[in-house]
Short mmCIF file of C-alpha atoms and ligand atoms in Angstrom, two decimals:
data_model
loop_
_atom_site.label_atom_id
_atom_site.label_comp_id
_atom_site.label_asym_id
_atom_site.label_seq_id
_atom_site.Cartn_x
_atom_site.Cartn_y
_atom_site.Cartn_z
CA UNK A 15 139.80 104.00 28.04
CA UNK A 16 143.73 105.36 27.24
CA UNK A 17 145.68 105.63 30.63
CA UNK A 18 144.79 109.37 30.54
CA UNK A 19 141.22 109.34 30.92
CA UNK A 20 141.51 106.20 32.99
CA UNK A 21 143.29 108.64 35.67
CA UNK A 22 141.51 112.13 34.78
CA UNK A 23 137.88 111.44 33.16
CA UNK A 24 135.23 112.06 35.45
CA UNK A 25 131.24 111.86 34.92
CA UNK A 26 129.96 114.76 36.26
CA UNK A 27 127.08 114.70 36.88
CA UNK A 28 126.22 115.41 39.95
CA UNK A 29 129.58 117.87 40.50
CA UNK A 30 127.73 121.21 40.10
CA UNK A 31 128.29 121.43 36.59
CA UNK A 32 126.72 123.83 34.29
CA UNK A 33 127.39 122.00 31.89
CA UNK A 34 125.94 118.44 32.91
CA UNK A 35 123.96 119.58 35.59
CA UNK A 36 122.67 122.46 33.69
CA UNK A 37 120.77 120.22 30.54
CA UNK A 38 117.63 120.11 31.94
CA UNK A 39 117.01 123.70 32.79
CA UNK A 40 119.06 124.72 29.50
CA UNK A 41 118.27 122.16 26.83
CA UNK A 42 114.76 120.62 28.44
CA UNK A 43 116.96 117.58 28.57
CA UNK A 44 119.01 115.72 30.58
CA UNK A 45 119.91 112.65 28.96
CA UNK A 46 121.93 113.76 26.29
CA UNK A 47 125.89 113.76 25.46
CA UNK A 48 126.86 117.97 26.51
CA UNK A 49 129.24 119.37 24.45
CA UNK A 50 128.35 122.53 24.72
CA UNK A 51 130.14 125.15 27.07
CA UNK A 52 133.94 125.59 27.07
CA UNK A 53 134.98 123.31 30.01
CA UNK A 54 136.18 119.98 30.66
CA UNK A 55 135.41 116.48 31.70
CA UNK A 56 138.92 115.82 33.20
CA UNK A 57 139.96 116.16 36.42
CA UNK A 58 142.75 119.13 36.83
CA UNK A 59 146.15 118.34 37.29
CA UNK A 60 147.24 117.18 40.52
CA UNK A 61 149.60 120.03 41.58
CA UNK A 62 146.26 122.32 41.63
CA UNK A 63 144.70 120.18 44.42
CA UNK A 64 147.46 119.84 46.38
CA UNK A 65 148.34 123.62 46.03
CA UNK A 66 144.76 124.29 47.14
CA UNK A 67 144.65 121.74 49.84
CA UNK A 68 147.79 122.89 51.55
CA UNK A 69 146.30 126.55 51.35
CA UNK A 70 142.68 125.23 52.90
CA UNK A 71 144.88 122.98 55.36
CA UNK A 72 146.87 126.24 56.75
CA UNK A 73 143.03 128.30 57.26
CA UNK A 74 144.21 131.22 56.59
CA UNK A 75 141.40 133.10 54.47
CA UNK A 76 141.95 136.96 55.41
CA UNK A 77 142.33 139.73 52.38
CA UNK A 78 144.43 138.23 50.36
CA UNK A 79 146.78 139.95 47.41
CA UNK A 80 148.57 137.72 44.54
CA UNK A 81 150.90 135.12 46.59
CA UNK A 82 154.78 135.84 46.09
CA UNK A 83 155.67 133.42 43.23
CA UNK A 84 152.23 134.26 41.15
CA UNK A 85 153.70 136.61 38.35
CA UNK A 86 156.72 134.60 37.61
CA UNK A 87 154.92 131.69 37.77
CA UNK A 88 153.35 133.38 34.46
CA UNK A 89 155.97 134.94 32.93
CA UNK A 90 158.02 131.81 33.08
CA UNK A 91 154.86 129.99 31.30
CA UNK A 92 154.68 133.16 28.80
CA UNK A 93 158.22 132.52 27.69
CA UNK A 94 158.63 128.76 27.92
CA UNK A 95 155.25 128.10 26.02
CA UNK A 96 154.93 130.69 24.19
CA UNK A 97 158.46 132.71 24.24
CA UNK A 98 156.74 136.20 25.04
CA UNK A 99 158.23 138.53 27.36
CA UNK A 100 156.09 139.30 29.65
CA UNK A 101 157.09 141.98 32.24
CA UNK A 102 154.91 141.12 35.97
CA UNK A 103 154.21 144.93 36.21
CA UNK A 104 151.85 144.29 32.65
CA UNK A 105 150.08 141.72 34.96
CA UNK A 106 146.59 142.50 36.23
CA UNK A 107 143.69 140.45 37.35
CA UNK A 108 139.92 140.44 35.72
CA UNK A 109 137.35 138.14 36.87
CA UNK A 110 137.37 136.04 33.98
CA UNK A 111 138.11 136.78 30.38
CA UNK A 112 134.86 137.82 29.00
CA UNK A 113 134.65 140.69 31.90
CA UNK A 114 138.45 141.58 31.09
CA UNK A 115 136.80 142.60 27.36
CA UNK A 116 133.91 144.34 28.94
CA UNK A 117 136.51 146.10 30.82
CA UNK A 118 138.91 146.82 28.35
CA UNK A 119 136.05 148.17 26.16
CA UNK A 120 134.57 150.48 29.09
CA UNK A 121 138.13 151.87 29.81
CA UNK A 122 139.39 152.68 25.89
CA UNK A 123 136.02 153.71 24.22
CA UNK A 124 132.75 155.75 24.49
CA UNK A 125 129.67 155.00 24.10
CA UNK A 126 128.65 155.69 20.40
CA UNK A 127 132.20 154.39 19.32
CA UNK A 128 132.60 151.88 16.81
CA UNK A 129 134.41 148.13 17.82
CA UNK A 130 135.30 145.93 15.30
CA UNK A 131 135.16 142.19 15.51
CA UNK A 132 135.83 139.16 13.01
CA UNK A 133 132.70 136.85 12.56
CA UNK A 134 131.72 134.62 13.40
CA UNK A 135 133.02 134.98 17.02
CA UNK A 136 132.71 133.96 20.28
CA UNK A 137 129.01 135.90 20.81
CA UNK A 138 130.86 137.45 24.23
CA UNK A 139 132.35 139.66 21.98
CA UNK A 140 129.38 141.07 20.30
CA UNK A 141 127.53 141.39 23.83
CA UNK A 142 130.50 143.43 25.11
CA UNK A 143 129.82 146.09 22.55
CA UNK A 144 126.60 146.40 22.00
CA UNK A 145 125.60 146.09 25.82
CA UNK A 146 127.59 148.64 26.62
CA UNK A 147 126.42 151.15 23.71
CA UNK A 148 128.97 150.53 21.35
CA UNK A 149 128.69 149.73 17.66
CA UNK A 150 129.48 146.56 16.28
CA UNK A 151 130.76 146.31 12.79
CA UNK A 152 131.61 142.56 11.90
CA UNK A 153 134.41 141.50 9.25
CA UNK A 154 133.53 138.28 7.93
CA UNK A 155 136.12 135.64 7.83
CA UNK A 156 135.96 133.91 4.66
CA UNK A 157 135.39 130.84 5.05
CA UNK A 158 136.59 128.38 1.41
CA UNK A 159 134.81 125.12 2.24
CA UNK A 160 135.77 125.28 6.01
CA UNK A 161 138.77 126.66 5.72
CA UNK A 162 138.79 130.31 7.01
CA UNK A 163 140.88 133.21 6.50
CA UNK A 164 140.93 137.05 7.20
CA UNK A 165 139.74 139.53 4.53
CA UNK A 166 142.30 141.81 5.24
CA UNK A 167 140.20 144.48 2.66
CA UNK A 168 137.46 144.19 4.04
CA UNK A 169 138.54 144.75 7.45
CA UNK A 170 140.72 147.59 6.79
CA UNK A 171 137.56 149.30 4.57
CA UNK A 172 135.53 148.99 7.48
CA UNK A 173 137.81 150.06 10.06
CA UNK A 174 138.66 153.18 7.96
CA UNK A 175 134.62 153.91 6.61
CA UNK A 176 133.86 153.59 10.64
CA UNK A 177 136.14 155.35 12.19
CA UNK A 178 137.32 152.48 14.41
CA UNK A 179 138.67 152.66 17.96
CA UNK A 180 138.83 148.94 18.73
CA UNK A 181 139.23 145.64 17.76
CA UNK A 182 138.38 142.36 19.46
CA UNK A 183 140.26 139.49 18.35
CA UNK A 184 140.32 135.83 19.48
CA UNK A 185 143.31 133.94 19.07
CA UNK A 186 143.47 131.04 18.45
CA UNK A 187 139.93 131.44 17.36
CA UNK A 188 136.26 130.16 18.78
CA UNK A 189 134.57 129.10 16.82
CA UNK A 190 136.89 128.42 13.87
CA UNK A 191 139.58 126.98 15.78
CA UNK A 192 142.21 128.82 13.90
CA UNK A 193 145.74 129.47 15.03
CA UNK A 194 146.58 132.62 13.75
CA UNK A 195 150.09 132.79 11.55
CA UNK A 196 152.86 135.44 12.96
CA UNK A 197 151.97 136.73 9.25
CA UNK A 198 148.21 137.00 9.50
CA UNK A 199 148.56 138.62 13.31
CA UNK A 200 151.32 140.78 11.95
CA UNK A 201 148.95 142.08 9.14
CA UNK A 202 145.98 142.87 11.54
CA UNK A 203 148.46 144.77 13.41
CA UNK A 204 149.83 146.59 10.44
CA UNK A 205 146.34 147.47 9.72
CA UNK A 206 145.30 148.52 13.21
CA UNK A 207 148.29 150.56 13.64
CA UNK A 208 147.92 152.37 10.36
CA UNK A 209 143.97 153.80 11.66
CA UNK A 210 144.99 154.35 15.24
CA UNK A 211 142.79 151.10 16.67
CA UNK A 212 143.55 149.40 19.67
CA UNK A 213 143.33 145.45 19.84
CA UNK A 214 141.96 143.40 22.59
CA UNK A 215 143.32 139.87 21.97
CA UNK A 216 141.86 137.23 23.88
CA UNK A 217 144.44 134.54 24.13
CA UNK A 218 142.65 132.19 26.76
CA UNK A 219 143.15 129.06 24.28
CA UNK A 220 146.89 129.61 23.35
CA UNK A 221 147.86 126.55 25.17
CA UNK A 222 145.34 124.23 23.30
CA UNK A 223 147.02 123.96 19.90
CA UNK A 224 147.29 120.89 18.08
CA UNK A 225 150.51 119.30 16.54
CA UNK A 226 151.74 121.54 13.40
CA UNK A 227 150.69 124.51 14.82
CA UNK A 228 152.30 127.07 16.97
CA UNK A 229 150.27 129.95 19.06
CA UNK A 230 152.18 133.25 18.62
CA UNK A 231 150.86 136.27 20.92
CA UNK A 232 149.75 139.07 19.14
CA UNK A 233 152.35 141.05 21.46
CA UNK A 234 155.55 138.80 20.55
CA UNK A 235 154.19 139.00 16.91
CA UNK A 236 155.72 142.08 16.25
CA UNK A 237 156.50 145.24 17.82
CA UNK A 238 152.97 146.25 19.06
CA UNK A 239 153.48 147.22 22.97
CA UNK A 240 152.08 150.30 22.73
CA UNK A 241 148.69 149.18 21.03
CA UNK A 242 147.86 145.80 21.87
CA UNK A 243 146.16 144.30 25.37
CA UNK A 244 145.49 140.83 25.51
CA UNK A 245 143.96 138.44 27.99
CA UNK A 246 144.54 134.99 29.00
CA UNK A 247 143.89 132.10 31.87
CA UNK A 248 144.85 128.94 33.78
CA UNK A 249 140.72 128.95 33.63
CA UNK A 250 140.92 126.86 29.46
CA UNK A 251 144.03 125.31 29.87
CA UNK A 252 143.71 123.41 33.01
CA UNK A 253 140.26 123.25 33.64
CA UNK A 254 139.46 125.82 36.38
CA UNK A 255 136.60 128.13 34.96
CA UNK A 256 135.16 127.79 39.06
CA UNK A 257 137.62 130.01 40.08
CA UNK A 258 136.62 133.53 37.75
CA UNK A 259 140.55 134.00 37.82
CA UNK A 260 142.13 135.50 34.76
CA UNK A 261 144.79 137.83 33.42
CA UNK A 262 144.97 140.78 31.65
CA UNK A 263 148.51 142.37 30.23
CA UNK A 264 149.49 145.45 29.55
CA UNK A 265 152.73 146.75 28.37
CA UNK A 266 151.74 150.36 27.89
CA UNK A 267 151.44 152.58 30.88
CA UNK A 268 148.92 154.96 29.86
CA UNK A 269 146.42 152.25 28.91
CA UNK A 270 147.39 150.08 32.18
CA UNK A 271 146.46 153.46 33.92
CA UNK A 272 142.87 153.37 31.81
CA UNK A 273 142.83 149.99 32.89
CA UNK A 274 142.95 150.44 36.38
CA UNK A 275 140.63 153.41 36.31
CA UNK A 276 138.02 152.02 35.24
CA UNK A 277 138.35 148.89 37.46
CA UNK A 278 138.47 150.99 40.38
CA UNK A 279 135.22 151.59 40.67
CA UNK A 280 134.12 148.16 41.09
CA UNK A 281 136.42 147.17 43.97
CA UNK A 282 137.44 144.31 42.57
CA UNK A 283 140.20 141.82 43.79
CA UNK A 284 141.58 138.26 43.01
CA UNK A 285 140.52 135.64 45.53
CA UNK A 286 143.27 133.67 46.96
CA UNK A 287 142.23 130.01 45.52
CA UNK A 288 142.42 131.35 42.14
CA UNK A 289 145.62 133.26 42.36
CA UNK A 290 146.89 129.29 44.37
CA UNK A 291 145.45 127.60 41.37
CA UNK A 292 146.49 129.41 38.20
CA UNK A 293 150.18 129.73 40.02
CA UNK A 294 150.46 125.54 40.75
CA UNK A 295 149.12 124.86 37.03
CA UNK A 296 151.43 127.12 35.16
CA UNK A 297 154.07 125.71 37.38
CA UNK A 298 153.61 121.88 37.55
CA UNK A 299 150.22 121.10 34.79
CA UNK A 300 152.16 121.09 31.87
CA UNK A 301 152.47 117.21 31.27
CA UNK A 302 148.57 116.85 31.97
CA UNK A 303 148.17 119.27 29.48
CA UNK A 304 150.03 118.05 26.92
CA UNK A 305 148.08 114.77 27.66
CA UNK A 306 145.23 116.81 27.34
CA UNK A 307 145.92 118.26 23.72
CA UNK A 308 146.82 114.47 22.58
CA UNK A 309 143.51 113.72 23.77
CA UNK A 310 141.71 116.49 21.92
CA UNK A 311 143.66 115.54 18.60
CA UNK A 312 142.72 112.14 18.88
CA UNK A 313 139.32 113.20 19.23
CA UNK A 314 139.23 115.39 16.65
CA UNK A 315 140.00 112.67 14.49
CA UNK A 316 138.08 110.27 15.34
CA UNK A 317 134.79 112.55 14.70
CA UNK A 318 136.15 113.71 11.36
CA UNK A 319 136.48 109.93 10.28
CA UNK A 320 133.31 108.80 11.43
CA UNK A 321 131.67 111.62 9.86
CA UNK A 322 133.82 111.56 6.82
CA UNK A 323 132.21 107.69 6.01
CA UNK A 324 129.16 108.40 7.58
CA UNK A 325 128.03 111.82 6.36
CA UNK A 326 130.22 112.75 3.93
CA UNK A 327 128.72 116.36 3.13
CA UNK A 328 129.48 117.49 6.33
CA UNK A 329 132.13 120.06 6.30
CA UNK A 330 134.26 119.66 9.18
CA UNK A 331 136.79 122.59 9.61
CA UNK A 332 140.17 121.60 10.87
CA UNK A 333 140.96 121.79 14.38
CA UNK A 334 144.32 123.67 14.57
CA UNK A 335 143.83 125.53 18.20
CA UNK A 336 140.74 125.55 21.06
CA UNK A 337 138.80 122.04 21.87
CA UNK A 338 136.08 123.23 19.56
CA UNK A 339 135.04 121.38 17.02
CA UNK A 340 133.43 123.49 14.51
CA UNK A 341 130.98 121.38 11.53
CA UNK A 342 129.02 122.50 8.56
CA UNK A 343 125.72 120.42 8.36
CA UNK A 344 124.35 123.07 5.63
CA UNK A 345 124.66 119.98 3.08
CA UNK A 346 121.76 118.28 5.79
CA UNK A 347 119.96 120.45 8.19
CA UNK A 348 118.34 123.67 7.48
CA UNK A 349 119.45 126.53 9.74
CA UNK A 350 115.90 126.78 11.10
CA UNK A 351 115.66 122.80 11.56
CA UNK A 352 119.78 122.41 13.35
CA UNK A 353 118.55 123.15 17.29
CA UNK A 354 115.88 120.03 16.80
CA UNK A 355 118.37 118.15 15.05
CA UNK A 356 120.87 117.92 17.44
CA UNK A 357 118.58 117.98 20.63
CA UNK A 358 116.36 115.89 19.09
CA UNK A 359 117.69 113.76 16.46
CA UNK A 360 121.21 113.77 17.37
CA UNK A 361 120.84 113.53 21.37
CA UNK A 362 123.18 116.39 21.80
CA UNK A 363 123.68 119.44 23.62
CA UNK A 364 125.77 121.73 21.83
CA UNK A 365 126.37 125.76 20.23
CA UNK A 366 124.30 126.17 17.45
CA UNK A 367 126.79 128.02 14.76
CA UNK A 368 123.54 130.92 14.82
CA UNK A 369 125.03 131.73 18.37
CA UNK A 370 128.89 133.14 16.75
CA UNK A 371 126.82 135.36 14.24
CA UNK A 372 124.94 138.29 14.48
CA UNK A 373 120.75 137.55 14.54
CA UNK A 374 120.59 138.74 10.96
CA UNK A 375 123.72 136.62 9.35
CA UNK A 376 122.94 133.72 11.63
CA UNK A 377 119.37 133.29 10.03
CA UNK A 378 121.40 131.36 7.24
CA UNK A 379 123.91 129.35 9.68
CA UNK A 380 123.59 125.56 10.16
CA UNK A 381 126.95 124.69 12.24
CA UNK A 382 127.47 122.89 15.22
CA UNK A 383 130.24 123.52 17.67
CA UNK A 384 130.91 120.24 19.61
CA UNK A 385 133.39 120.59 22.52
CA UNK A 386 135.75 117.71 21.99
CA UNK A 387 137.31 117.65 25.85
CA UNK A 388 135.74 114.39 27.10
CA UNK A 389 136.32 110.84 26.54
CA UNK A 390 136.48 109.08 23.70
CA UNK A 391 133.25 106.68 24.24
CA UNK A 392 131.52 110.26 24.29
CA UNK A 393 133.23 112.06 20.88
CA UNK A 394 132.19 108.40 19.16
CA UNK A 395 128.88 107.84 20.28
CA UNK A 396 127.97 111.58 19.32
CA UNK A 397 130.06 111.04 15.94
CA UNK A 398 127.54 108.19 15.83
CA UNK A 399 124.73 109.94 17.04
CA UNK A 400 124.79 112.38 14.38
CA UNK A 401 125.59 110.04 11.30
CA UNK A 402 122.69 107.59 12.15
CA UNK A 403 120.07 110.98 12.14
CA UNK A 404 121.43 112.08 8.95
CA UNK A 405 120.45 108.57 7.51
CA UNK A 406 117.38 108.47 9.08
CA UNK A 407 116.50 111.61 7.73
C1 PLP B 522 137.40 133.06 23.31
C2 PLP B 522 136.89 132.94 24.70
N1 PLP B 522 137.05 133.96 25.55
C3 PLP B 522 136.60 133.88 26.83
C4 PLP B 522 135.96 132.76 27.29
C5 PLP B 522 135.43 132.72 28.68
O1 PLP B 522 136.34 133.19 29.57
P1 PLP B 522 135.95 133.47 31.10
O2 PLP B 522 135.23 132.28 31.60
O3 PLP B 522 137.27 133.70 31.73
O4 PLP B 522 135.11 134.70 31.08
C6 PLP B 522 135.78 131.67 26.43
C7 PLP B 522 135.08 130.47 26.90
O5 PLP B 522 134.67 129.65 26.15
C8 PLP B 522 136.25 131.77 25.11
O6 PLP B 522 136.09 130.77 24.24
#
């Protein structure tokens, strides 16, 4: 164990963990290595428990709003991270990410209207239109031997042949774990503002970005105020998904007021523990998550070197942003064999690539995401784990 996980790993089982605790009931298993949903096995930073111990320590629970120091707790993170301006009347809260989209596509489209995402993708996406009565219409990355890139073409022809009113893109991307260039976001927004479509850009893994690589906001990409809302949490970076605590920003006023229109209805507030939380991480996590990222990059290369002698047809995608490993096993596993494989033959409990598509283009898919924010004993013996059922194949 490296002096990190010495201090920060924790086996959770036990904890109230969906993602430990949750095998049984999700994967008719308990006794395998989870890897699955988009959490971590580390302790948070220290600064978050104390923040939320002095808070539980004073007992004051009343209403609550966002504590004094909250926004420029952000925008300070914003601009050292990522150098974005970030103004704290474009702050507001959402209960997590994945609702923020669901919002954002209730407030600036009708039902009927066509959203446009790039696939594969975080399946959220696809739920939040089509749930809602929108129409999906998918732009496939392409995707040269694991490495993927945008069809900018394609994108624009559908966005033009469909009438598009929105797009919702992930950056850096699950499950591809691509960090976006300044160019390529600059492009999209080229091509957006050219057919009068909004973008969504969720930006809840900007702070996971591995060495070489550099996160750019789609808003500090280029000047794009007026026509891009993006979303982003403490909830990735520091390991606080319990607290359904994220943030939405938007520069322009007349969306903001869409925004809050259609959240108005629901009566929804920020709970004080979250607002305490996100506010001590973006204000004293960042060594821990710097540790964090090393970790991730070592683990990322230690699966791609196990599988790389072990398996060598595997295609493993490199991991430039998110703690997502995303693999190719087409070369092994047929799509309709991969959920037995890894349950199964591999021991693990991870997304099946299928998930990221839609039904129809999944059909073909035999990927594995494996969630590489654990220890090290775990990343090798599932490394292992999947080489020895290849050879016993
Ligand atoms: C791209 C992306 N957006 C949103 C989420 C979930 O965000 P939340 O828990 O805040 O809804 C995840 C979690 O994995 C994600 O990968």
């Amino acid at each position: 164990m490296n002096e990190f996980e010495k201090k920060y790993y924790v086996d959770r089982v036990g904890t109230g963990s969906i993602k430990w605790d949750g095998l049984k009931f999700l994967y008719g298993d308990s006794d395998l290595i989870s890897m699955w949903v988009a959490d971590m096995d580390f302790r948070s930073p220290e600064c978050v428990g104390d923040a939320l111990a002095e808070m539980a320590n004073k007992g004051l629970f009343g209403y609550s709003m966002p504590p004094r120091d909250y926004a420029t707790a952000f925008v300070n993170w914003e601009k050292e991270r990522h150098n974005c301006d970030v103004k704290p009347e474009w702050i507001k809260f959402s209960p997590g990410v994945v609702a923020g989209i669901f919002h954002f596509v209730g407030a600036y489209t009708e039902p009927g209207d066509n959203c446009i995402i790039l696939s594969p993708c975080y399946y959220p996406f696809m739920e939040a239109v089509q749930e809602t009565g929108r129409n999906l219409i998918c732009s496939m990355l392409k995707n040269d031997n694991g490495v993927y890139t945008i069809d900018f073409e394609d994108f624009e022809q559908k966005i033009k042949e469909n009438s598009v009113k929105l797009f919702i893109l992930c950056s850096p991307h699950n499950p591809v774990g691509r960090v976006w260039t300044k160019d390529e976001l600059c492009t999209l927004v080229d091509i957006c503002r050219r057919n009068g479509v909004i973008i969504v850009s969720d930006e809840i893994h900007q702070d996971i970005v591995m060495s070489g690589h550099k996160h750019v906001p789609t808003l500090a990409s280029c000047d794009c105020e007026d026509m891009v809302v993006a979303l982003t949490a403490a909830s990735k970076s520091f390991n606080l998904a319990a607290f359904n605590h994220s943030i939405a920003i938007i520069p322009n006023k007349e969306l903001r007021d869409k925004f809050d229109a259609y959240q108005k209805h629901m009566h929804l507030s920020g709970a004080l523990p979250g607002y305490i939380a996100a506010m001590a991480a973006y204000t004293g996590g960042k060594e821990w998550l710097d540790n964090v990222i090393a970790q991730v990059e070592n683990n990322a290369k230690i699966v791609t070197e196990i599988l790389k002698e072990g398996a060598p047809e595997c295609v493993i995608t490199e991991l430039q942003g998110t703690y997502l490993q995303w693999i190719d096993f087409s070369a092994y596993v047929k799509p309709e064999e991969i959920k037995d494989f890894a349950v199964k033959e591999c021991r693990l409990a991870v997304d099946y690539g299928h998930q990221f598509f839609t039904p129809e283009a999944g059909k073909t898919d035999s990927h594995l995401r494996l969630n590489l924010a654990t220890s090290e004993e775990n990343v090798r013996k599932a490394a292992e784990n999947i080489v020895k059922a290849i050879k016993n194949r």
